[in-house]
């Protein structure tokens, strides 16, 4: 929740005290190494990225975090994040301030944070940087939107326009929901069915309630692998008039902990360039796409040859 203008002056002294407390709670790089543990924040109940099976953390982000911790000679300690209203709130709760319910619990690093200059330098209504206490770094994956369909009820999806005539399931209050309800003048809105999660929407497609579904590519890949049904297919359509169709994901640390960021980047880069991260993704049935930073390097190398 953002403070109103009239509260800013009243809270100046409290903010000074809070800033001092933040310095105490944020672990310095040497303290992290001495502790033998790397505390990594990742989203709970978020397959295939981070989730729990038989009491054990699983997912591509978990596997990557284990390798990052191991590369620093540390053990992994997962701090599960229950999403707040915005990503800014999540960064505040786990990277630089702490949640009011557990003010002394902060992560050393958080995963699945957009690696995006516009987001990094976003400002509030006062012109202040919203995430000035956060450093976003280490892009490790490119994500995009993906549709899937059941070929017993829908022959192909050459364009999203077919969803004007076929029911499609999406997560409630998600980007696919907003997009499909508004594109083409809202002509597909009457065919939208909303579910509490991408998993529920996919299950509805399996049950015949809807003919298709749309979610993040990693989620769709994972669900198709779990279903193991030859009638459930990936759509190859584009998404006209959609804002951000692809985005890169990276990590975030407290602004005072750039040394940790540099160390993690040193472990991450060979994981990407040697194909070890892609192998982790393949193990969960996911297609791995290099983030833009590494695609640019590959393109430059190809051009040089």
mmCIF file with all atom_site columns, C-alpha atoms in Angstrom, residues 7 19 43 46 74 80 86 98 166 171 186 194 212 225 239 263 279 282 288:
data_model
loop_
_atom_site.group_PDB
_atom_site.id
_atom_site.type_symbol
_atom_site.label_atom_id
_atom_site.label_alt_id
_atom_site.label_comp_id
_atom_site.label_asym_id
_atom_site.label_entity_id
_atom_site.label_seq_id
_atom_site.pdbx_PDB_ins_code
_atom_site.Cartn_x
_atom_site.Cartn_y
_atom_site.Cartn_z
_atom_site.occupancy
_atom_site.B_iso_or_equiv
_atom_site.pdbx_formal_charge
_atom_site.auth_seq_id
_atom_site.auth_comp_id
_atom_site.auth_asym_id
_atom_site.auth_atom_id
_atom_site.pdbx_PDB_model_num
ATOM 1  C CA . UNK A 1 7   ? 1.748   10.813  5.681   1.00 0.00 ? 7   UNK A CA 1
ATOM 2  C CA . UNK A 1 19  ? 16.352  2.345   7.436   1.00 0.00 ? 19  UNK A CA 1
ATOM 3  C CA . UNK A 1 43  ? 6.805   -18.234 -5.212  1.00 0.00 ? 43  UNK A CA 1
ATOM 4  C CA . UNK A 1 46  ? 3.813   -22.172 -8.686  1.00 0.00 ? 46  UNK A CA 1
ATOM 5  C CA . UNK A 1 74  ? 26.338  -22.985 0.421   1.00 0.00 ? 74  UNK A CA 1
ATOM 6  C CA . UNK A 1 80  ? 8.234   -19.300 0.146   1.00 0.00 ? 80  UNK A CA 1
ATOM 7  C CA . UNK A 1 86  ? 2.061   -6.319  -6.868  1.00 0.00 ? 86  UNK A CA 1
ATOM 8  C CA . UNK A 1 98  ? 10.107  -7.366  5.448   1.00 0.00 ? 98  UNK A CA 1
ATOM 9  C CA . UNK A 1 166 ? -14.799 -22.085 -29.084 1.00 0.00 ? 166 UNK A CA 1
ATOM 10 C CA . UNK A 1 171 ? -7.013  -17.977 -14.900 1.00 0.00 ? 171 UNK A CA 1
ATOM 11 C CA . UNK A 1 186 ? -14.308 -7.975  -26.943 1.00 0.00 ? 186 UNK A CA 1
ATOM 12 C CA . UNK A 1 194 ? -12.545 -18.352 -15.663 1.00 0.00 ? 194 UNK A CA 1
ATOM 13 C CA . UNK A 1 212 ? -8.500  -24.479 -25.271 1.00 0.00 ? 212 UNK A CA 1
ATOM 14 C CA . UNK A 1 225 ? 3.892   -33.207 -20.011 1.00 0.00 ? 225 UNK A CA 1
ATOM 15 C CA . UNK A 1 239 ? -1.243  -12.473 -30.127 1.00 0.00 ? 239 UNK A CA 1
ATOM 16 C CA . UNK A 1 263 ? 28.982  -13.803 -7.238  1.00 0.00 ? 263 UNK A CA 1
ATOM 17 C CA . UNK A 1 279 ? 18.854  -29.439 -19.144 1.00 0.00 ? 279 UNK A CA 1
ATOM 18 C CA . UNK A 1 282 ? 14.029  -30.162 -20.168 1.00 0.00 ? 282 UNK A CA 1
ATOM 19 C CA . UNK A 1 288 ? 14.175  -23.295 -22.577 1.00 0.00 ? 288 UNK A CA 1
#
